[in-house]
XYZ file of N, CA, C and O in Angstrom:
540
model
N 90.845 98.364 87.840
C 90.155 99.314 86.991
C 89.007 99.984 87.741
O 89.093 101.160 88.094
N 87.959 99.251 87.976
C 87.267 99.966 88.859
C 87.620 100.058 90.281
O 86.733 100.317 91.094
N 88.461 99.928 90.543
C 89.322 101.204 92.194
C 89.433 101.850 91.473
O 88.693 102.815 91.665
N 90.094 101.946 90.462
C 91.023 103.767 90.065
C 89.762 104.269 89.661
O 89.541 105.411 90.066
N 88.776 103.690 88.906
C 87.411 104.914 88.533
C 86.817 105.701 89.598
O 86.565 106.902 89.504
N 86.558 104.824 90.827
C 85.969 104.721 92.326
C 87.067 106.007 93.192
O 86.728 106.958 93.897
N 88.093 105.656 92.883
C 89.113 106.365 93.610
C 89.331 107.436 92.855
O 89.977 108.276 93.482
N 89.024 107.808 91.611
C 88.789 109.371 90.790
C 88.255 110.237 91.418
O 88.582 111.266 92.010
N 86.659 109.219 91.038
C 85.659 109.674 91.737
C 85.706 110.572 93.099
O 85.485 111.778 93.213
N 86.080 109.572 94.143
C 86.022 109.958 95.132
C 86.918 111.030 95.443
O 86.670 111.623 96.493
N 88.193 111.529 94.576
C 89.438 112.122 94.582
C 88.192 113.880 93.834
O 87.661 114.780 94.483
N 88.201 113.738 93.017
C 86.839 114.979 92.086
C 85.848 115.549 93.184
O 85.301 116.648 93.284
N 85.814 114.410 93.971
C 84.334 114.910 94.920
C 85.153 115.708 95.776
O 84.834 116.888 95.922
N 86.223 115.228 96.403
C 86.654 115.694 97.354
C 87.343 117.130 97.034
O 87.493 118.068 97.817
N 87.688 117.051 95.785
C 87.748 118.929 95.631
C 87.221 119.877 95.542
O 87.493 121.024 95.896
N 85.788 119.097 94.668
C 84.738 120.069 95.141
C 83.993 120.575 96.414
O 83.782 121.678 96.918
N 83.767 119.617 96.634
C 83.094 119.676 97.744
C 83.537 119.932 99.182
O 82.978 119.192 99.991
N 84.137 120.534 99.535
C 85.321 121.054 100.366
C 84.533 121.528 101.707
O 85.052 121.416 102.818
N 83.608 121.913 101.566
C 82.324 122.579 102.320
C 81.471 121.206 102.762
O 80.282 121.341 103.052
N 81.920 120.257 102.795
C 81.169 119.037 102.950
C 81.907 118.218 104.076
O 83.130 118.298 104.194
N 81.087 117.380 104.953
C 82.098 116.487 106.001
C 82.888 115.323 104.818
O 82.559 115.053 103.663
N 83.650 114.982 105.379
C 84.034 114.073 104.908
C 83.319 112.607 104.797
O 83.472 111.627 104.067
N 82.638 112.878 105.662
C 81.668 111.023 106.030
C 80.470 111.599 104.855
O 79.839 110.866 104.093
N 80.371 112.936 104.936
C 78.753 113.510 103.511
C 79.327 112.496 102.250
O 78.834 111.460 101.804
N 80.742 113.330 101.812
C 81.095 113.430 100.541
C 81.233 111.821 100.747
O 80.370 111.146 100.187
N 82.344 111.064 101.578
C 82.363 109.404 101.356
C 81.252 108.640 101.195
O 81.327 107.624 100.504
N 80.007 109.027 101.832
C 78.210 108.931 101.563
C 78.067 108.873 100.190
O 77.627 107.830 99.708
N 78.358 109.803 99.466
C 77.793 110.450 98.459
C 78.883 109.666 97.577
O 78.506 109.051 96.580
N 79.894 109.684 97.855
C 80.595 108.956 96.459
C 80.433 107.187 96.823
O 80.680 106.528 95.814
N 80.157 106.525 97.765
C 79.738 105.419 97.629
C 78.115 104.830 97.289
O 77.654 103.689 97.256
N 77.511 106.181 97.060
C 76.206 105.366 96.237
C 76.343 105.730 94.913
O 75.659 105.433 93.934
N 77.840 106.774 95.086
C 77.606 107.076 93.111
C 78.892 105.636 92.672
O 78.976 105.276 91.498
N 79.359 105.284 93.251
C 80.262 104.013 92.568
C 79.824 102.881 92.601
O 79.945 102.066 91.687
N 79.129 102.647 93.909
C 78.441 101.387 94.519
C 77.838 100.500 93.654
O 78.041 99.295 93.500
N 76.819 101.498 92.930
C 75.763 101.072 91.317
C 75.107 99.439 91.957
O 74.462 99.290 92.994
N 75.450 98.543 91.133
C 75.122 97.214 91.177
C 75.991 96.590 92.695
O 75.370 95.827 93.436
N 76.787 96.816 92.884
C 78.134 96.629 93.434
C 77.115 96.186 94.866
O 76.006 96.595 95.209
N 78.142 95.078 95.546
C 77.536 94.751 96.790
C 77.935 95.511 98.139
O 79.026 95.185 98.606
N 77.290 96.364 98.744
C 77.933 97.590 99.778
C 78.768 97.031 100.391
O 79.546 97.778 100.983
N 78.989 95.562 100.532
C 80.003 95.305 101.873
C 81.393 94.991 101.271
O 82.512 95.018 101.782
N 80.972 94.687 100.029
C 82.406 95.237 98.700
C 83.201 96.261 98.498
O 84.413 96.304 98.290
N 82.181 97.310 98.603
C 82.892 98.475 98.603
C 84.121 98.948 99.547
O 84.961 99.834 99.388
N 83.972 98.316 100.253
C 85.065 98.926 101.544
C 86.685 98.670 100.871
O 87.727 99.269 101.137
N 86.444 97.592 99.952
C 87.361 97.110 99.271
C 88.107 98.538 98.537
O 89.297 98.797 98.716
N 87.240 99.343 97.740
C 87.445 101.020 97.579
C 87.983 101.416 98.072
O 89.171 101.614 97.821
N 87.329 101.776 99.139
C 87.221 102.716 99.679
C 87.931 102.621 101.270
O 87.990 103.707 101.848
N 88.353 101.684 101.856
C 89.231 102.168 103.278
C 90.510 102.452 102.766
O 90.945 103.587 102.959
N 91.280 101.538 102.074
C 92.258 102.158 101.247
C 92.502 103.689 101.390
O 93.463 104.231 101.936
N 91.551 104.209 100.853
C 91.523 105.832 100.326
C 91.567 106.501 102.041
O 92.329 107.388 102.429
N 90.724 105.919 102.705
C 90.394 106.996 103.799
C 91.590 106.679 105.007
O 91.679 107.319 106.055
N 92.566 105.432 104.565
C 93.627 105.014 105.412
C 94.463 106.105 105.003
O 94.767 106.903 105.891
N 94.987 106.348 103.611
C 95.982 107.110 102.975
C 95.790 108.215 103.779
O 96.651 108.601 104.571
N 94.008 109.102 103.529
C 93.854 110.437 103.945
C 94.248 110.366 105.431
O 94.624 111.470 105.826
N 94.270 109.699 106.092
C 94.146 109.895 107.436
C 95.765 109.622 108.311
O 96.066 110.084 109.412
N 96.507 108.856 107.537
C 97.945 109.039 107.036
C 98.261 110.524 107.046
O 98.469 111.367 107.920
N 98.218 110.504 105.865
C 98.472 112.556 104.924
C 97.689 113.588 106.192
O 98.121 114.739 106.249
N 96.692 113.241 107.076
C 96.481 114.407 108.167
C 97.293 113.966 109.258
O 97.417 114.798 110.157
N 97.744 113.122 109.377
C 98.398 112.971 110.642
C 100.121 113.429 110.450
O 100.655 114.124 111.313
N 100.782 113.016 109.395
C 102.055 113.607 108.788
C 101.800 114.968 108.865
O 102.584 115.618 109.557
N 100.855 115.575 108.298
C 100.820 117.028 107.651
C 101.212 117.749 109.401
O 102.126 118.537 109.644
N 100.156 117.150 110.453
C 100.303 117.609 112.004
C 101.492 117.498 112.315
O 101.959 118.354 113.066
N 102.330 116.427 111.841
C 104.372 116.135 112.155
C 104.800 116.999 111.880
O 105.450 117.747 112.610
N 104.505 117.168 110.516
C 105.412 117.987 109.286
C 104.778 119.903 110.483
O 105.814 120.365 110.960
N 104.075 120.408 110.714
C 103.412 121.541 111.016
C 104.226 121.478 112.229
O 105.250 122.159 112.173
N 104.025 120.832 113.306
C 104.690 120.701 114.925
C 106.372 121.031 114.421
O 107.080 121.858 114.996
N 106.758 120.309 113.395
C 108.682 120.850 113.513
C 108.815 122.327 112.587
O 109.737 123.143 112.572
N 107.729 122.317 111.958
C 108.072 123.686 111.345
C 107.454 125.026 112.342
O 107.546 126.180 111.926
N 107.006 124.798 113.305
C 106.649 125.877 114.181
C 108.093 125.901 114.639
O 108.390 127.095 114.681
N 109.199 125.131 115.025
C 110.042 124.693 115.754
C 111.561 125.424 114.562
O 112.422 126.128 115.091
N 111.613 125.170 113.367
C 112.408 125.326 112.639
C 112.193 126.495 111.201
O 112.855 126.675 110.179
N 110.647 127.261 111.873
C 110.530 128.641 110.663
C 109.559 128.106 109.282
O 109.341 128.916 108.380
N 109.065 126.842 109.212
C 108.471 126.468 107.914
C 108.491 125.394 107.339
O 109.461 124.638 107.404
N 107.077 125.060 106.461
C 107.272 123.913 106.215
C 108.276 123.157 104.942
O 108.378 121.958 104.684
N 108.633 123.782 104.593
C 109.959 123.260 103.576
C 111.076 123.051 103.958
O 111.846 122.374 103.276
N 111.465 123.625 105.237
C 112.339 123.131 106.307
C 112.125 122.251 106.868
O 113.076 121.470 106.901
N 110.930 121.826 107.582
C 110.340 120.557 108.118
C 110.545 119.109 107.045
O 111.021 117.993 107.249
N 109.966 119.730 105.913
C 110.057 118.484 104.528
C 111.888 118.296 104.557
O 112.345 117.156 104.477
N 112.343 118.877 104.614
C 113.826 118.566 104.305
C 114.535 117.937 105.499
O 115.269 116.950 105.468
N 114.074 118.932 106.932
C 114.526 117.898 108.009
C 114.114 116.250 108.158
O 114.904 115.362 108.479
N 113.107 116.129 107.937
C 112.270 115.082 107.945
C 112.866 114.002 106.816
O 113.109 112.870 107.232
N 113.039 114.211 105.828
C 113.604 113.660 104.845
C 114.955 113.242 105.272
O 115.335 112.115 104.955
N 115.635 113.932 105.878
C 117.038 113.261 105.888
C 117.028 112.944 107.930
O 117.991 113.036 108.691
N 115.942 112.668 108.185
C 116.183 112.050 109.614
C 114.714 111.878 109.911
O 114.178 112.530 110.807
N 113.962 110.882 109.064
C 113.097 110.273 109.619
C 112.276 109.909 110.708
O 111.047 109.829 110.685
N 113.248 109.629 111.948
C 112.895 109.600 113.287
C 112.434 110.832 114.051
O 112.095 110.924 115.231
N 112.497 111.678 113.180
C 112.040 112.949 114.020
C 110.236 113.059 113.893
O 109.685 114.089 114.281
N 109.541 112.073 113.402
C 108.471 111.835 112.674
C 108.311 110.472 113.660
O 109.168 109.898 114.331
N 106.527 110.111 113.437
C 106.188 108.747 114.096
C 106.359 108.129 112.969
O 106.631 106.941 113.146
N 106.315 108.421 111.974
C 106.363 107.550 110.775
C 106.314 108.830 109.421
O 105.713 109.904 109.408
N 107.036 108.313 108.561
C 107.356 109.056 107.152
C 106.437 108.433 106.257
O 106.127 107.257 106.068
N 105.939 109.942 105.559
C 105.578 109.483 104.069
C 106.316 110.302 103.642
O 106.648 111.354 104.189
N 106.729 109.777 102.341
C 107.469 109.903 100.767
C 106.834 110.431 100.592
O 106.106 109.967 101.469
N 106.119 111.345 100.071
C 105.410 112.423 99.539
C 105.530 113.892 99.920
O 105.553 114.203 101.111
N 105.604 114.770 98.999
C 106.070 116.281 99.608
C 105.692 116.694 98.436
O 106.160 116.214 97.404
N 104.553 117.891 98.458
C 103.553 118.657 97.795
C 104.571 119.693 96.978
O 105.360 120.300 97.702
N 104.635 119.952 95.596
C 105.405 120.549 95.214
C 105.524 121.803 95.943
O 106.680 122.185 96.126
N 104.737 122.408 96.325
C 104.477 123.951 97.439
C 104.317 123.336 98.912
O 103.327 122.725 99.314
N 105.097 123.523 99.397
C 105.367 122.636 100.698
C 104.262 123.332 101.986
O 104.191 123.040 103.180
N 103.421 124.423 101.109
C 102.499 124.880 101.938
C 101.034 124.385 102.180
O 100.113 124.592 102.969
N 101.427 123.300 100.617
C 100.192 122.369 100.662
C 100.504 121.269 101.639
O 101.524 120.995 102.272
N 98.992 120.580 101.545
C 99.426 119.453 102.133
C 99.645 118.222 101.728
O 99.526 118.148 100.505
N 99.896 117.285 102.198
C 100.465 116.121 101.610
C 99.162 115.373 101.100
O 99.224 114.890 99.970
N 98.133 115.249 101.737
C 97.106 114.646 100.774
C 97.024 115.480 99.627
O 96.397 114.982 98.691
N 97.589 116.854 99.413
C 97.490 117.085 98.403
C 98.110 116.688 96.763
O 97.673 117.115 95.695
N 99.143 115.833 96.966
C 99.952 114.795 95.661
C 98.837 114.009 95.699
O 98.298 113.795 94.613
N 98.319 113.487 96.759
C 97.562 112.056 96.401
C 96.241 112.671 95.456
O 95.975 112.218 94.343
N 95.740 113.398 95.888
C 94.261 114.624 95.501
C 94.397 114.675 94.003
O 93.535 114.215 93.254
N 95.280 115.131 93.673
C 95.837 115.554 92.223
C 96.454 114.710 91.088
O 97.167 114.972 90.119
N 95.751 113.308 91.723
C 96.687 112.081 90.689
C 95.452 112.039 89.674
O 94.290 112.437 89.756
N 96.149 111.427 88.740
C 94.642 111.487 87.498
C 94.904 110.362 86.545
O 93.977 110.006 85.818
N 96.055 109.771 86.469
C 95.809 108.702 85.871
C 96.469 107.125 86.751
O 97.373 107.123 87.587
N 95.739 105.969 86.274
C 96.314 104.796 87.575
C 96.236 105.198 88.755
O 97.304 105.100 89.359
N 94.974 105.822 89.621
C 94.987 106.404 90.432
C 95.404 105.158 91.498
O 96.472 105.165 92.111
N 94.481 104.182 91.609
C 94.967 102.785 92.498
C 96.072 102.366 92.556
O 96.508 102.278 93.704
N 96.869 101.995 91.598
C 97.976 101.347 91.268
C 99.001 102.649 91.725
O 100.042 102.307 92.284
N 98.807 103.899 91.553
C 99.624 104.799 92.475
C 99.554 104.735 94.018
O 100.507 104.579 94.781
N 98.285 104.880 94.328
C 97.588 104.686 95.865
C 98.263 103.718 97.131
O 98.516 103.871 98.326
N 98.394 102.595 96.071
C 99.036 101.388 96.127
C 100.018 101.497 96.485
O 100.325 101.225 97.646
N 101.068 102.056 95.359
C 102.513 102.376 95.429
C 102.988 102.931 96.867
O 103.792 102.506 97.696
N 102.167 104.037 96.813
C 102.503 105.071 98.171
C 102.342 104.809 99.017
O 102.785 105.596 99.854
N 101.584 103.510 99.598
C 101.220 102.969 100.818
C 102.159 101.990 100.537
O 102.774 101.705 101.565
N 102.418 101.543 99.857
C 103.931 100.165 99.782
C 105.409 101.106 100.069
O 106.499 100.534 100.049
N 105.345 101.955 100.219
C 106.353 103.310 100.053
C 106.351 103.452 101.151
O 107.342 103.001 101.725
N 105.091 104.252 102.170
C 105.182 104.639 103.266
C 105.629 103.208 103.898
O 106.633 103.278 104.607
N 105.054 101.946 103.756
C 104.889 100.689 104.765
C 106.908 100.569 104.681
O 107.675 100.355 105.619
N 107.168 100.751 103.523
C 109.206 100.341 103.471
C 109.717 101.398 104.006
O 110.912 101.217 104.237
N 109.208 102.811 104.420
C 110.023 103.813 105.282
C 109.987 103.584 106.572
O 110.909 104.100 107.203
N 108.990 102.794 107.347
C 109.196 102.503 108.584
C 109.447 101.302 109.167
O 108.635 100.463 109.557
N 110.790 101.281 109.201
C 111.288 99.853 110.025
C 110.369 99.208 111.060
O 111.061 98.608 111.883
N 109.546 99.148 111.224
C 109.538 98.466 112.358
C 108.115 97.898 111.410
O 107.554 97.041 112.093
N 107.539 98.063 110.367
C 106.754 97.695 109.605
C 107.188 96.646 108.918
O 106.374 95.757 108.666
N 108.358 96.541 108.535
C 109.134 95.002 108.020
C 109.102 93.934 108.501
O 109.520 93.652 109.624
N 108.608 93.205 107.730
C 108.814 91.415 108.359
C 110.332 90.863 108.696
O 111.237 91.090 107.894
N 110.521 90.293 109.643
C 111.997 89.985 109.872
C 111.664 88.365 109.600
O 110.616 87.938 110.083
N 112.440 87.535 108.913
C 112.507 86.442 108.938
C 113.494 85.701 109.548
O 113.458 84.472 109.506
């Protein structure tokens, strides 16, 4: 419950504030969630969030490099989708306007924001083989 408030939060700031570094706005939304909260707790929040984003910029650079290569990025989303390996690693996620970017699904979630967050990183971790435990 309080991740998904924390992870709203931090999801609201980040649209506004667009004109802001990213380390400002993560500043700024960890003394507005933090409250009572013990700072070295928080990370508990909050790396989560900045693992995903940093995920979603590094795909978005995959997804951009094959569409210079193949005319666009909805071509890229579709190559990518049905041959994985052309990617260092896949995320499941594809922005309904393929001109957005992929942090942009995550940006735009509004309810169970964690328990989605969650999902999509249990999502990305089962698209790449070599992320599986072999027993």
């Amino acid at each position: 419950m309080i991740f998904s408030q924390s992870l709203k939060l931090v999801l609201i700031m980040s649209n506004h504030n667009e004109d802001k570094s990213l380390e400002a706005w993560l500043w700024d939304a960890a003394c507005s969630i933090r409250g009572a909260k013990e700072a070295a707790k928080y990370k508990d929040f909050i790396l989560p969030l900045v693992f995903a984003k940093r995920l979603c910029d590094v795909y978005d650079d995959e997804i951009n490099r094959i569409a210079k290569e193949v005319g666009g990025r909805a071509k890229a989303f579709k190559l990518v989708k049905r041959d994985n390996k052309l990617v260092r690693f896949y995320i499941p996620l594809e922005p309904a306007n393929a001109e957005d970017s992929v942090w942009s699904v995550i940006r735009k979630l509004a309810d169970n924001i964690g328990q989605q967050l969650t999902t999509y990183l249990i999502d990305i971790a089962k698209a790449k083989p070599t992320t599986q435990r072999h027993h």
